[in-house]
Amino acid sequence: LGAVLSHRLSDGSERPIAYASRTLTRTETRYSQIDKEATAIYWGVKRFFQYCYGRKFTLVTDHKPLVTIFHPNKALPTLAATRMFHYSHFLSGFDYDIVYRECTFHGNADYFSRFPLQVRDVDKENVVSTLQLQLINEVPITRRSIAQETLKDNELKIILTKLKEGTVQQLGLDPAEYT
């Protein structure tokens, strides 16, 4: 599998930022061609997750059927295999466009897929957990909003006052629970 993270300059040219490649697993070598191409897209986005998540990007593929299958504004065909559904569901968490580019104009990623590093790069990272951590960072809860809401709650307001006075023991509470 091969993937390239590149940046489009104002003159329309592309400049590579990072390259990635890996060999197929024994199971993946038995996939159909469309599944291998889909796996490359899935793996590439996973590999460059930190650059793709939360940003609009363009996926470029040399496999035309995947443009329809993974198009962000089209429903996945009802007869799609479970693997395609999984990949499509994963990609739905991103803001992207997908375009087809002929293999002759798509040589950088194609080269790395044909001559990968001879290492097995099987990601142990749980991308779902990573996605959840990214979403937690976007939750609109701040220290200030917690302080404001604490002052609105009568019970917490009493505890806060007692903590500040150093008399929380009078409430029969352990100060360690609230500090």
Tab-separated table of C-alpha atoms in Angstrom:
chain	number	residue	atom	x	y	z
A	1	LEU	CA	0.000	0.000	0.000
A	2	GLY	CA	1.199	3.494	-0.702
A	3	ALA	CA	0.011	6.914	0.410
A	4	VAL	CA	1.270	10.429	-0.076
A	5	LEU	CA	0.345	13.494	1.928
A	6	SER	CA	0.830	16.516	-0.269
A	7	HIS	CA	0.070	20.206	-0.287
A	8	ARG	CA	-1.388	22.076	-3.256
A	9	LEU	CA	0.371	25.363	-3.869
A	10	SER	CA	-1.293	28.517	-5.194
A	11	ASP	CA	0.067	27.833	-8.696
A	12	GLY	CA	-1.758	24.465	-8.735
A	13	SER	CA	1.317	22.296	-8.289
A	14	GLU	CA	1.526	19.683	-5.547
A	15	ARG	CA	4.411	19.236	-3.159
A	16	PRO	CA	4.773	16.090	-1.044
A	17	ILE	CA	4.874	16.450	2.708
A	18	ALA	CA	5.106	12.784	3.692
A	19	TYR	CA	5.168	9.348	2.119
A	20	ALA	CA	4.014	6.057	3.612
A	21	SER	CA	4.050	2.476	2.399
A	22	ARG	CA	3.637	-1.013	3.710
A	23	THR	CA	3.249	-4.519	2.403
A	24	LEU	CA	-0.099	-6.249	2.372
A	25	THR	CA	-0.832	-8.762	5.092
A	26	ARG	CA	-1.299	-12.380	4.063
A	27	THR	CA	-5.068	-11.924	4.256
A	28	GLU	CA	-5.021	-8.646	2.323
A	29	THR	CA	-3.151	-10.278	-0.573
A	30	ARG	CA	-6.301	-12.334	-1.202
A	31	TYR	CA	-8.576	-9.259	-1.406
A	32	SER	CA	-10.134	-8.299	-4.719
A	33	GLN	CA	-8.505	-5.358	-6.506
A	34	ILE	CA	-11.238	-2.923	-5.433
A	35	ASP	CA	-10.826	-4.029	-1.807
A	36	LYS	CA	-7.046	-3.556	-2.017
A	37	GLU	CA	-7.537	-0.043	-3.393
A	38	ALA	CA	-10.122	0.737	-0.689
A	39	THR	CA	-7.763	-0.615	1.961
A	40	ALA	CA	-5.067	1.735	0.660
A	41	ILE	CA	-7.399	4.732	1.060
A	42	TYR	CA	-8.484	3.645	4.543
A	43	TRP	CA	-4.899	2.959	5.614
A	44	GLY	CA	-3.618	6.236	4.135
A	45	VAL	CA	-6.203	8.347	5.958
A	46	LYS	CA	-5.553	6.405	9.155
A	47	ARG	CA	-1.819	6.848	8.708
A	48	PHE	CA	-2.127	10.615	8.229
A	49	PHE	CA	-4.999	11.004	10.709
A	50	GLN	CA	-3.399	13.895	12.594
A	51	TYR	CA	-3.177	15.897	9.380
A	52	CYS	CA	-6.590	14.967	7.957
A	53	TYR	CA	-8.919	15.140	10.938
A	54	GLY	CA	-10.706	18.453	11.298
A	55	ARG	CA	-9.485	19.749	7.934
A	56	LYS	CA	-10.964	19.627	4.459
A	57	PHE	CA	-8.811	17.469	2.190
A	58	THR	CA	-8.962	15.751	-1.171
A	59	LEU	CA	-8.506	12.010	-1.595
A	60	VAL	CA	-6.986	11.125	-4.947
A	61	THR	CA	-7.378	7.597	-6.281
A	62	ASP	CA	-6.550	5.841	-9.518
A	63	HIS	CA	-9.477	3.434	-9.033
A	64	LYS	CA	-12.550	5.086	-10.520
A	65	PRO	CA	-15.278	2.934	-8.841
A	66	LEU	CA	-14.096	4.104	-5.409
A	67	VAL	CA	-14.952	7.701	-6.292
A	68	THR	CA	-18.623	6.702	-6.315
A	69	ILE	CA	-18.415	4.273	-3.401
A	70	PHE	CA	-16.602	6.673	-1.060
A	71	HIS	CA	-18.183	9.903	-2.293
A	72	PRO	CA	-19.055	11.833	0.897
A	73	ASN	CA	-22.449	12.987	-0.425
A	74	LYS	CA	-23.650	9.630	-1.741
A	75	ALA	CA	-25.027	6.669	0.152
A	76	LEU	CA	-23.026	3.474	0.135
A	77	PRO	CA	-24.586	0.896	-2.212
A	78	THR	CA	-26.814	-1.494	-0.276
A	79	LEU	CA	-24.942	-4.552	-1.526
A	80	ALA	CA	-21.540	-3.263	-0.411
A	81	ALA	CA	-19.366	-5.691	1.490
A	82	THR	CA	-18.882	-5.296	5.212
A	83	ARG	CA	-15.296	-4.166	4.675
A	84	MET	CA	-16.420	-1.353	2.355
A	85	PHE	CA	-19.084	-0.365	4.861
A	86	HIS	CA	-16.455	-0.226	7.614
A	87	TYR	CA	-14.133	1.914	5.489
A	88	SER	CA	-16.983	4.182	4.401
A	89	HIS	CA	-18.146	4.604	7.997
A	90	PHE	CA	-14.596	5.502	9.058
A	91	LEU	CA	-14.280	8.076	6.263
A	92	SER	CA	-17.626	9.642	7.196
A	93	GLY	CA	-15.848	11.183	10.197
A	94	PHE	CA	-13.772	13.356	7.853
A	95	ASP	CA	-14.436	16.361	5.644
A	96	TYR	CA	-13.103	15.349	2.240
A	97	ASP	CA	-13.646	15.262	-1.500
A	98	ILE	CA	-12.598	12.289	-3.587
A	99	VAL	CA	-11.354	12.556	-7.148
A	100	TYR	CA	-10.096	10.171	-9.792
A	101	ARG	CA	-6.667	10.685	-11.331
A	102	GLU	CA	-5.248	8.396	-14.000
A	103	CYS	CA	-2.357	6.241	-12.927
A	104	THR	CA	0.013	8.076	-15.279
A	105	PHE	CA	-0.619	11.284	-13.281
A	106	HIS	CA	-0.652	9.551	-9.911
A	107	GLY	CA	2.836	8.100	-9.865
A	108	ASN	CA	4.020	9.123	-6.417
A	109	ALA	CA	1.634	6.924	-4.400
A	110	ASP	CA	1.689	4.241	-7.081
A	111	TYR	CA	5.462	3.922	-6.815
A	112	PHE	CA	5.303	3.334	-3.068
A	113	SER	CA	2.564	0.746	-3.443
A	114	ARG	CA	4.689	-1.164	-5.986
A	115	PHE	CA	7.939	-0.885	-4.016
A	116	PRO	CA	6.896	-0.811	-0.348
A	117	LEU	CA	9.205	-1.057	2.609
A	118	GLN	CA	9.571	-4.693	3.550
A	119	VAL	CA	8.078	-4.239	6.999
A	120	ARG	CA	4.678	-5.102	8.276
A	121	ASP	CA	3.128	-1.889	9.544
A	122	VAL	CA	0.035	-3.261	11.189
A	123	ASP	CA	-1.328	-0.393	13.240
A	124	LYS	CA	-2.157	-1.413	16.765
A	125	GLU	CA	-3.531	2.048	17.440
A	126	ASN	CA	-7.240	2.160	18.002
A	127	VAL	CA	-8.390	4.895	15.646
A	128	VAL	CA	-11.804	5.038	17.301
A	129	SER	CA	-10.160	6.006	20.589
A	130	THR	CA	-8.083	8.609	18.786
A	131	LEU	CA	-11.206	10.023	17.187
A	132	GLN	CA	-12.918	10.151	20.586
A	133	LEU	CA	-9.943	11.974	22.101
A	134	GLN	CA	-10.038	14.489	19.263
A	135	LEU	CA	-13.753	15.034	19.860
A	136	ILE	CA	-13.231	15.522	23.595
A	137	ASN	CA	-10.877	18.395	22.795
A	138	GLU	CA	-13.688	20.028	20.855
A	139	VAL	CA	-16.288	19.746	23.635
A	140	PRO	CA	-17.329	23.280	24.567
A	141	ILE	CA	-16.638	22.809	28.285
A	142	THR	CA	-14.064	25.075	29.827
A	143	ARG	CA	-12.814	25.657	33.334
A	144	ARG	CA	-14.670	28.970	33.324
A	145	SER	CA	-17.981	27.366	32.293
A	146	ILE	CA	-17.607	24.749	35.050
A	147	ALA	CA	-16.975	27.513	37.609
A	148	GLN	CA	-20.028	29.449	36.414
A	149	GLU	CA	-22.270	26.384	36.547
A	150	THR	CA	-20.924	25.473	40.003
A	151	LEU	CA	-22.068	28.865	41.315
A	152	LYS	CA	-25.571	28.185	39.960
A	153	ASP	CA	-25.896	24.877	41.837
A	154	ASN	CA	-26.925	25.399	45.487
A	155	GLU	CA	-25.278	22.256	46.856
A	156	LEU	CA	-21.990	22.860	45.038
A	157	LYS	CA	-22.053	26.521	46.045
A	158	ILE	CA	-22.199	25.517	49.733
A	159	ILE	CA	-19.364	23.017	49.297
A	160	LEU	CA	-17.257	25.621	47.483
A	161	THR	CA	-17.807	28.159	50.256
A	162	LYS	CA	-16.898	25.609	52.954
A	163	LEU	CA	-13.777	24.595	51.004
A	164	LYS	CA	-12.661	28.224	50.792
A	165	GLU	CA	-13.326	28.720	54.531
A	166	GLY	CA	-11.574	25.464	55.397
A	167	THR	CA	-14.667	24.193	57.222
A	168	VAL	CA	-15.824	21.495	54.803
A	169	GLN	CA	-15.467	18.889	57.593
A	170	GLN	CA	-18.557	20.450	59.217
A	171	LEU	CA	-20.564	19.040	56.324
A	172	GLY	CA	-19.184	15.578	57.037
A	173	LEU	CA	-17.404	15.529	53.683
A	174	ASP	CA	-13.879	14.483	52.860
A	175	PRO	CA	-12.049	17.511	51.372
A	176	ALA	CA	-9.986	15.183	49.175
A	177	GLU	CA	-13.135	14.402	47.187
A	178	TYR	CA	-13.532	18.039	46.137
A	179	THR	CA	-9.991	19.329	45.744
